[in-house]
PDB file of C-alpha atoms in Angstrom:
ATOM      1  CA  MET A   1     -42.239 121.314 280.351  1.00 55.00           C
ATOM      2  CA  LYS A   2     -40.617 122.692 283.500  1.00 74.00           C
ATOM      3  CA  THR A   3     -42.360 122.078 286.824  1.00 76.00           C
ATOM      4  CA  VAL A   4     -42.572 124.871 289.402  1.00 87.00           C
ATOM      5  CA  ASN A   5     -43.169 123.574 292.933  1.00 87.00           C
ATOM      6  CA  ILE A   6     -45.416 125.914 294.910  1.00 93.00           C
ATOM      7  CA  ALA A   7     -46.664 125.975 298.502  1.00 94.00           C
ATOM      8  CA  ILE A   8     -49.739 128.037 299.362  1.00 96.00           C
ATOM      9  CA  ILE A   9     -50.308 128.818 303.043  1.00 94.00           C
ATOM     10  CA  GLU A  10     -53.855 130.167 303.154  1.00 93.00           C
ATOM     11  CA  ASP A  11     -56.744 129.347 305.526  1.00 91.00           C
ATOM     12  CA  ASP A  12     -59.392 130.991 303.338  1.00 91.00           C
ATOM     13  CA  LYS A  13     -60.486 128.260 300.926  1.00 93.00           C
ATOM     14  CA  GLU A  14     -61.976 130.704 298.426  1.00 93.00           C
ATOM     15  CA  ALA A  15     -58.804 132.810 298.375  1.00 92.00           C
ATOM     16  CA  ALA A  16     -56.675 129.677 297.938  1.00 94.00           C
ATOM     17  CA  ALA A  17     -58.875 128.464 295.080  1.00 95.00           C
ATOM     18  CA  ARG A  18     -58.617 131.853 293.385  1.00 94.00           C
ATOM     19  CA  LEU A  19     -54.827 131.796 293.631  1.00 95.00           C
ATOM     20  CA  VAL A  20     -54.710 128.237 292.260  1.00 95.00           C
ATOM     21  CA  LYS A  21     -56.880 129.288 289.314  1.00 95.00           C
ATOM     22  CA  MET A  22     -54.547 132.175 288.508  1.00 95.00           C
ATOM     23  CA  LEU A  23     -51.466 129.981 288.816  1.00 95.00           C
ATOM     24  CA  ASP A  24     -52.976 127.425 286.453  1.00 94.00           C
ATOM     25  CA  ARG A  25     -53.784 130.144 283.923  1.00 94.00           C
ATOM     26  CA  PHE A  26     -50.288 131.596 284.181  1.00 92.00           C
ATOM     27  CA  GLY A  27     -48.771 128.131 283.813  1.00 90.00           C
ATOM     28  CA  ALA A  28     -50.815 127.414 280.703  1.00 90.00           C
ATOM     29  CA  GLU A  29     -49.800 130.725 279.146  1.00 89.00           C
ATOM     30  CA  SER A  30     -46.128 130.309 280.072  1.00 84.00           C
ATOM     31  CA  GLY A  31     -45.672 126.626 279.262  1.00 83.00           C
ATOM     32  CA  LEU A  32     -45.034 125.704 282.905  1.00 84.00           C
ATOM     33  CA  ILE A  33     -46.468 122.973 285.110  1.00 85.00           C
ATOM     34  CA  MET A  34     -47.577 124.518 288.407  1.00 90.00           C
ATOM     35  CA  ASN A  35     -47.275 121.820 291.060  1.00 88.00           C
ATOM     36  CA  LYS A  36     -49.238 123.225 294.014  1.00 93.00           C
ATOM     37  CA  ARG A  37     -49.819 122.172 297.610  1.00 92.00           C
ATOM     38  CA  ILE A  38     -52.166 124.060 299.940  1.00 95.00           C
ATOM     39  CA  PHE A  39     -51.715 124.357 303.704  1.00 94.00           C
ATOM     40  CA  GLY A  40     -54.442 125.809 305.904  1.00 92.00           C
ATOM     41  CA  PHE A  41     -52.106 126.284 308.851  1.00 92.00           C
ATOM     42  CA  SER A  42     -48.545 127.602 308.970  1.00 91.00           C
ATOM     43  CA  THR A  43     -47.581 124.992 311.569  1.00 92.00           C
ATOM     44  CA  GLU A  44     -48.711 122.246 309.188  1.00 91.00           C
ATOM     45  CA  PHE A  45     -46.467 123.743 306.503  1.00 92.00           C
ATOM     46  CA  LEU A  46     -43.437 124.236 308.754  1.00 92.00           C
ATOM     47  CA  GLU A  47     -43.598 120.848 310.438  1.00 88.00           C
ATOM     48  CA  ASN A  48     -40.940 118.600 308.865  1.00 77.00           C
ATOM     49  CA  TYR A  49     -40.297 121.219 306.175  1.00 84.00           C
ATOM     50  CA  LYS A  50     -37.855 120.147 303.473  1.00 75.00           C
ATOM     51  CA  SER A  51     -36.304 122.261 300.714  1.00 71.00           C
ATOM     52  CA  GLY A  52     -37.822 121.636 297.325  1.00 76.00           C
ATOM     53  CA  TYR A  53     -40.373 124.400 296.819  1.00 86.00           C
ATOM     54  CA  ASP A  54     -39.590 127.083 294.266  1.00 88.00           C
ATOM     55  CA  ILE A  55     -42.194 129.576 295.502  1.00 93.00           C
ATOM     56  CA  VAL A  56     -44.081 129.982 298.779  1.00 94.00           C
ATOM     57  CA  PHE A  57     -47.238 132.118 298.886  1.00 95.00           C
ATOM     58  CA  MET A  58     -47.789 133.079 302.522  1.00 91.00           C
ATOM     59  CA  ASP A  59     -50.942 134.736 303.878  1.00 90.00           C
ATOM     60  CA  ILE A  60     -50.055 137.164 306.659  1.00 87.00           C
ATOM     61  CA  VAL A  61     -53.194 136.576 308.743  1.00 82.00           C
ATOM     62  CA  LEU A  62     -53.402 132.900 309.716  1.00 85.00           C
ATOM     63  CA  PRO A  63     -55.298 131.172 312.545  1.00 86.00           C
ATOM     64  CA  ASP A  64     -52.345 129.550 314.330  1.00 86.00           C
ATOM     65  CA  MET A  65     -49.328 131.779 313.633  1.00 85.00           C
ATOM     66  CA  ASP A  66     -49.084 135.052 311.733  1.00 81.00           C
ATOM     67  CA  GLY A  67     -47.378 134.853 308.364  1.00 82.00           C
ATOM     68  CA  MET A  68     -44.460 137.073 309.354  1.00 84.00           C
ATOM     69  CA  THR A  69     -43.538 134.809 312.261  1.00 88.00           C
ATOM     70  CA  ALA A  70     -43.984 131.750 310.058  1.00 90.00           C
ATOM     71  CA  ALA A  71     -41.739 133.324 307.414  1.00 88.00           C
ATOM     72  CA  LYS A  72     -38.982 133.921 309.964  1.00 89.00           C
ATOM     73  CA  LYS A  73     -39.160 130.259 310.972  1.00 91.00           C
ATOM     74  CA  LEU A  74     -39.118 129.250 307.304  1.00 91.00           C
ATOM     75  CA  ARG A  75     -35.922 131.232 306.769  1.00 88.00           C
ATOM     76  CA  GLU A  76     -34.233 129.272 309.549  1.00 87.00           C
ATOM     77  CA  SER A  77     -34.361 126.196 307.329  1.00 83.00           C
ATOM     78  CA  ASP A  78     -34.565 127.620 303.799  1.00 85.00           C
ATOM     79  CA  LYS A  79     -32.983 130.937 302.892  1.00 80.00           C
ATOM     80  CA  SER A  80     -33.366 130.645 299.139  1.00 79.00           C
ATOM     81  CA  VAL A  81     -37.005 129.769 298.414  1.00 87.00           C
ATOM     82  CA  VAL A  82     -38.898 132.657 296.800  1.00 89.00           C
ATOM     83  CA  LEU A  83     -41.352 134.036 299.365  1.00 90.00           C
ATOM     84  CA  ILE A  84     -44.428 136.067 298.414  1.00 91.00           C
ATOM     85  CA  PHE A  85     -46.822 137.515 300.982  1.00 88.00           C
ATOM     86  CA  VAL A  86     -50.522 137.541 300.189  1.00 88.00           C
ATOM     87  CA  THR A  87     -52.489 139.968 302.335  1.00 82.00           C
ATOM     88  CA  ASN A  88     -55.376 142.422 302.479  1.00 76.00           C
ATOM     89  CA  MET A  89     -53.356 144.633 304.811  1.00 66.00           C
ATOM     90  CA  SER A  90     -50.649 146.293 302.746  1.00 59.00           C
ATOM     91  CA  GLN A  91     -49.170 148.078 305.748  1.00 59.00           C
ATOM     92  CA  TYR A  92     -47.707 144.766 306.950  1.00 58.00           C
ATOM     93  CA  ALA A  93     -46.122 143.844 303.641  1.00 53.00           C
ATOM     94  CA  ILE A  94     -43.399 146.480 303.958  1.00 57.00           C
ATOM     95  CA  ASN A  95     -41.872 144.362 306.729  1.00 60.00           C
ATOM     96  CA  GLY A  96     -41.259 141.606 304.219  1.00 59.00           C
ATOM     97  CA  TYR A  97     -37.681 142.739 303.652  1.00 58.00           C
ATOM     98  CA  GLU A  98     -36.854 141.328 307.101  1.00 64.00           C
ATOM     99  CA  VAL A  99     -37.427 137.808 305.807  1.00 73.00           C
ATOM    100  CA  GLY A 100     -36.269 138.308 302.225  1.00 73.00           C
ATOM    101  CA  ALA A 101     -39.737 138.418 300.666  1.00 76.00           C
ATOM    102  CA  ALA A 102     -39.546 138.766 296.890  1.00 75.00           C
ATOM    103  CA  ASP A 103     -42.902 140.532 296.611  1.00 80.00           C
ATOM    104  CA  PHE A 104     -46.374 140.880 298.081  1.00 82.00           C
ATOM    105  CA  ILE A 105     -49.857 140.692 296.609  1.00 86.00           C
ATOM    106  CA  VAL A 106     -52.686 142.702 298.121  1.00 84.00           C
ATOM    107  CA  LYS A 107     -56.151 141.125 298.075  1.00 83.00           C
ATOM    108  CA  PRO A 108     -58.259 141.331 296.036  1.00 82.00           C
ATOM    109  CA  PHE A 109     -55.984 141.173 293.000  1.00 84.00           C
ATOM    110  CA  GLU A 110     -56.658 140.866 289.292  1.00 90.00           C
ATOM    111  CA  TYR A 111     -54.971 138.400 286.967  1.00 92.00           C
ATOM    112  CA  GLU A 112     -53.186 141.014 284.831  1.00 91.00           C
ATOM    113  CA  HIS A 113     -51.393 142.452 287.861  1.00 88.00           C
ATOM    114  CA  PHE A 114     -50.685 138.947 289.173  1.00 92.00           C
ATOM    115  CA  ALA A 115     -49.197 137.815 285.843  1.00 91.00           C
ATOM    116  CA  ILE A 116     -46.779 140.764 285.746  1.00 88.00           C
ATOM    117  CA  LYS A 117     -45.489 139.867 289.203  1.00 87.00           C
ATOM    118  CA  MET A 118     -45.212 136.178 288.306  1.00 89.00           C
ATOM    119  CA  GLN A 119     -43.216 136.910 285.159  1.00 84.00           C
ATOM    120  CA  ARG A 120     -40.661 138.785 287.233  1.00 82.00           C
ATOM    121  CA  ILE A 121     -40.569 136.073 289.906  1.00 84.00           C
ATOM    122  CA  ILE A 122     -40.216 133.227 287.408  1.00 83.00           C
ATOM    123  CA  GLY A 123     -37.279 135.136 285.955  1.00 73.00           C
ATOM    124  CA  ARG A 124     -35.481 134.687 289.301  1.00 71.00           C
ATOM    125  CA  LEU A 125     -35.793 130.923 289.105  1.00 74.00           C
ATOM    126  CA  ASN A 126     -33.553 128.651 287.070  1.00 57.00           C
ATOM    127  CA  ILE A 127     -36.443 127.534 284.894  1.00 59.00           C
ATOM    128  CA  HIS A 128     -34.155 126.464 282.058  1.00 58.00           C
ATOM    129  CA  ASP A 129     -32.749 123.551 283.989  1.00 69.00           C
ATOM    130  CA  VAL A 130     -29.604 121.611 283.183  1.00 79.00           C
ATOM    131  CA  ILE A 131     -29.974 117.831 283.125  1.00 84.00           C
ATOM    132  CA  LEU A 132     -26.896 115.774 283.967  1.00 91.00           C
ATOM    133  CA  PRO A 133     -26.640 112.132 282.854  1.00 92.00           C
ATOM    134  CA  VAL A 134     -25.069 110.364 285.839  1.00 95.00           C
ATOM    135  CA  LYS A 135     -23.725 106.907 285.066  1.00 94.00           C
ATOM    136  CA  THR A 136     -23.918 104.749 288.189  1.00 94.00           C
ATOM    137  CA  ALA A 137     -22.949 101.095 288.570  1.00 91.00           C
ATOM    138  CA  ASP A 138     -26.485 100.010 287.667  1.00 88.00           C
ATOM    139  CA  ALA A 139     -27.928 102.615 285.327  1.00 92.00           C
ATOM    140  CA  VAL A 140     -27.735 106.093 283.848  1.00 93.00           C
ATOM    141  CA  ILE A 141     -29.686 108.533 286.049  1.00 91.00           C
ATOM    142  CA  SER A 142     -30.913 111.911 284.783  1.00 90.00           C
ATOM    143  CA  VAL A 143     -30.239 114.466 287.529  1.00 90.00           C
ATOM    144  CA  ALA A 144     -31.758 117.944 287.256  1.00 85.00           C
ATOM    145  CA  ALA A 145     -29.410 120.683 288.441  1.00 87.00           C
ATOM    146  CA  SER A 146     -32.282 122.282 290.373  1.00 82.00           C
ATOM    147  CA  ASP A 147     -32.522 119.086 292.477  1.00 86.00           C
ATOM    148  CA  LEU A 148     -28.770 118.872 293.021  1.00 93.00           C
ATOM    149  CA  LYS A 149     -27.592 120.163 296.420  1.00 94.00           C
ATOM    150  CA  TYR A 150     -23.882 119.643 295.837  1.00 97.00           C
ATOM    151  CA  VAL A 151     -21.355 117.402 294.105  1.00 98.00           C
ATOM    152  CA  GLU A 152     -18.567 115.797 296.118  1.00 98.00           C
ATOM    153  CA  VAL A 153     -15.353 114.359 294.741  1.00 97.00           C
ATOM    154  CA  ARG A 154     -13.413 111.527 296.430  1.00 95.00           C
ATOM    155  CA  GLY A 155     -10.444 110.578 294.316  1.00 91.00           C
ATOM    156  CA  HIS A 156     -11.988 109.749 290.937  1.00 91.00           C
ATOM    157  CA  GLU A 157     -15.438 109.136 292.428  1.00 96.00           C
ATOM    158  CA  LEU A 158     -18.162 111.786 292.155  1.00 97.00           C
ATOM    159  CA  ILE A 159     -21.082 111.748 294.581  1.00 98.00           C
ATOM    160  CA  TYR A 160     -24.158 113.666 293.501  1.00 98.00           C
ATOM    161  CA  HIS A 161     -26.112 114.733 296.592  1.00 97.00           C
ATOM    162  CA  THR A 162     -29.683 115.413 295.446  1.00 94.00           C
ATOM    163  CA  THR A 163     -33.066 116.028 297.015  1.00 88.00           C
ATOM    164  CA  HIS A 164     -33.995 112.469 295.953  1.00 86.00           C
ATOM    165  CA  GLY A 165     -30.905 110.700 297.303  1.00 92.00           C
ATOM    166  CA  ASN A 166     -27.215 110.288 296.500  1.00 96.00           C
ATOM    167  CA  TYR A 167     -25.723 108.836 293.320  1.00 96.00           C
ATOM    168  CA  SER A 168     -22.115 107.719 292.811  1.00 97.00           C
ATOM    169  CA  SER A 169     -20.297 107.908 289.508  1.00 96.00           C
ATOM    170  CA  TYR A 170     -16.821 108.507 288.144  1.00 94.00           C
ATOM    171  CA  GLY A 171     -15.521 111.602 286.445  1.00 93.00           C
ATOM    172  CA  SER A 172     -13.999 115.043 286.810  1.00 94.00           C
ATOM    173  CA  LEU A 173     -15.457 117.684 289.115  1.00 96.00           C
ATOM    174  CA  SER A 174     -14.076 120.362 286.793  1.00 95.00           C
ATOM    175  CA  LYS A 175     -16.141 118.995 283.898  1.00 94.00           C
ATOM    176  CA  VAL A 176     -19.281 118.957 286.043  1.00 95.00           C
ATOM    177  CA  GLU A 177     -18.514 122.509 287.149  1.00 95.00           C
ATOM    178  CA  HIS A 178     -18.308 123.585 283.518  1.00 91.00           C
ATOM    179  CA  ARG A 179     -21.679 121.936 282.739  1.00 89.00           C
ATOM    180  CA  LEU A 180     -23.292 123.743 285.690  1.00 89.00           C
ATOM    181  CA  GLU A 181     -21.707 127.127 285.074  1.00 81.00           C
ATOM    182  CA  GLU A 182     -24.965 128.799 284.017  1.00 72.00           C
ATOM    183  CA  MET A 183     -26.717 127.491 287.169  1.00 76.00           C
ATOM    184  CA  SER A 184     -24.460 129.503 289.539  1.00 82.00           C
ATOM    185  CA  PHE A 185     -22.860 126.493 291.257  1.00 93.00           C
ATOM    186  CA  VAL A 186     -19.809 127.494 293.286  1.00 95.00           C
ATOM    187  CA  ARG A 187     -16.943 125.679 295.031  1.00 97.00           C
ATOM    188  CA  CYS A 188     -16.440 125.992 298.779  1.00 97.00           C
ATOM    189  CA  ASN A 189     -13.201 123.981 298.520  1.00 97.00           C
ATOM    190  CA  SER A 190     -11.497 121.567 296.122  1.00 96.00           C
ATOM    191  CA  TYR A 191     -13.898 118.747 296.994  1.00 97.00           C
ATOM    192  CA  TYR A 192     -17.369 120.306 296.909  1.00 98.00           C
ATOM    193  CA  LEU A 193     -19.327 122.049 294.164  1.00 97.00           C
ATOM    194  CA  VAL A 194     -22.370 123.680 295.778  1.00 96.00           C
ATOM    195  CA  ASN A 195     -25.802 124.760 294.566  1.00 91.00           C
ATOM    196  CA  PRO A 196     -26.316 128.112 296.374  1.00 87.00           C
ATOM    197  CA  ARG A 197     -30.052 127.477 296.401  1.00 81.00           C
ATOM    198  CA  TYR A 198     -29.560 124.935 299.195  1.00 87.00           C
ATOM    199  CA  VAL A 199     -27.143 126.919 301.357  1.00 89.00           C
ATOM    200  CA  GLU A 200     -28.800 127.333 304.755  1.00 85.00           C
ATOM    201  CA  SER A 201     -26.050 129.135 306.665  1.00 88.00           C
ATOM    202  CA  ILE A 202     -22.396 130.166 306.429  1.00 92.00           C
ATOM    203  CA  ASN A 203     -19.750 130.831 309.032  1.00 88.00           C
ATOM    204  CA  ASN A 204     -16.008 131.379 308.599  1.00 83.00           C
ATOM    205  CA  ASN A 205     -15.115 127.711 308.222  1.00 92.00           C
ATOM    206  CA  ALA A 206     -18.239 125.880 307.098  1.00 95.00           C
ATOM    207  CA  ALA A 207     -21.536 126.052 305.252  1.00 94.00           C
ATOM    208  CA  VAL A 208     -24.700 124.068 305.878  1.00 93.00           C
ATOM    209  CA  VAL A 209     -25.957 122.848 302.509  1.00 93.00           C
ATOM    210  CA  GLY A 210     -29.176 120.862 302.379  1.00 89.00           C
ATOM    211  CA  GLY A 211     -28.649 119.761 305.980  1.00 90.00           C
ATOM    212  CA  ASP A 212     -24.990 118.748 305.513  1.00 95.00           C
ATOM    213  CA  THR A 213     -22.039 120.701 306.911  1.00 96.00           C
ATOM    214  CA  LEU A 214     -19.291 121.328 304.357  1.00 97.00           C
ATOM    215  CA  ASN A 215     -15.891 122.838 305.090  1.00 97.00           C
ATOM    216  CA  ILE A 216     -14.976 126.114 303.404  1.00 97.00           C
ATOM    217  CA  SER A 217     -11.281 126.429 302.556  1.00 96.00           C
ATOM    218  CA  TYR A 218      -9.491 129.612 303.545  1.00 95.00           C
ATOM    219  CA  ALA A 219      -8.839 130.418 299.886  1.00 95.00           C
ATOM    220  CA  LYS A 220     -12.564 130.125 299.024  1.00 95.00           C
ATOM    221  CA  ARG A 221     -14.091 131.948 302.015  1.00 94.00           C
ATOM    222  CA  LYS A 222     -14.467 135.346 300.411  1.00 93.00           C
ATOM    223  CA  SER A 223     -15.480 134.205 296.918  1.00 94.00           C
ATOM    224  CA  PHE A 224     -17.883 131.540 298.184  1.00 95.00           C
ATOM    225  CA  ARG A 225     -19.707 133.913 300.539  1.00 92.00           C
ATOM    226  CA  LYS A 226     -19.859 136.603 297.859  1.00 89.00           C
ATOM    227  CA  ALA A 227     -21.304 134.192 295.276  1.00 88.00           C
ATOM    228  CA  VAL A 228     -23.938 132.827 297.664  1.00 86.00           C
ATOM    229  CA  VAL A 229     -24.975 136.257 298.935  1.00 80.00           C
ATOM    230  CA  GLU A 230     -25.337 137.540 295.371  1.00 75.00           C
ATOM    231  CA  TYR A 231     -27.452 134.520 294.437  1.00 71.00           C
ATOM    232  CA  LEU A 232     -29.704 134.748 297.495  1.00 61.00           C
ATOM    233  CA  GLY A 233     -30.076 138.489 297.274  1.00 52.00           C
ATOM    234  CA  GLY A 234     -28.291 139.252 300.525  1.00 40.00           C
ATOM    235  CA  LEU A 235     -30.306 136.915 302.752  1.00 39.00           C
ATOM    236  CA  ILE A 236     -27.231 135.550 304.556  1.00 39.00           C
TER     237      ILE A 236
END
């Protein structure tokens, strides 16, 4: 079963519990494991934030920082995570386009309406993951494409940069690229194959991917930017 990593930023314990209950029901009906973490404060969530969540549910009214401000700060470090506002004030939700919000849910909400939104949102995620067997010097490691930030080639050595660490193997970057074709991986030059999910920023010559700065070749500038923007829905 595929795991969906979810952050819930909600100071109302009853509202958070209700959302958790609906997520669990949706997961059971969809064959998904909903891995949830609840934050009562936006600052608690943003402090030492690391990419890895698939979905973030953000309340707009929070005790320490309003959800819109928190979302803008979130986008400084993660432009690809699916963001959903949860609010009882629908007039604020329209501003969600400024931070690339995928949707908003107005309290109180019923499960049927929630499930329809979740089906559409899950469709945006690469739920059908690709698992790569990476043969290192010591063992064969199973690397999920969704955890893979980018693949680097140095001669005949391949370095898999993942959210769990780096793994070295030997092989062809072209063959890896073919295996990851359905996951929208894209080259920024001859040496790097990038997961657009982890692209944090792009300028003319470089991209920040999972905290690392990678050079973009002149020949790849246009195609790389286009591919990333299409994947992220125009957030860059």
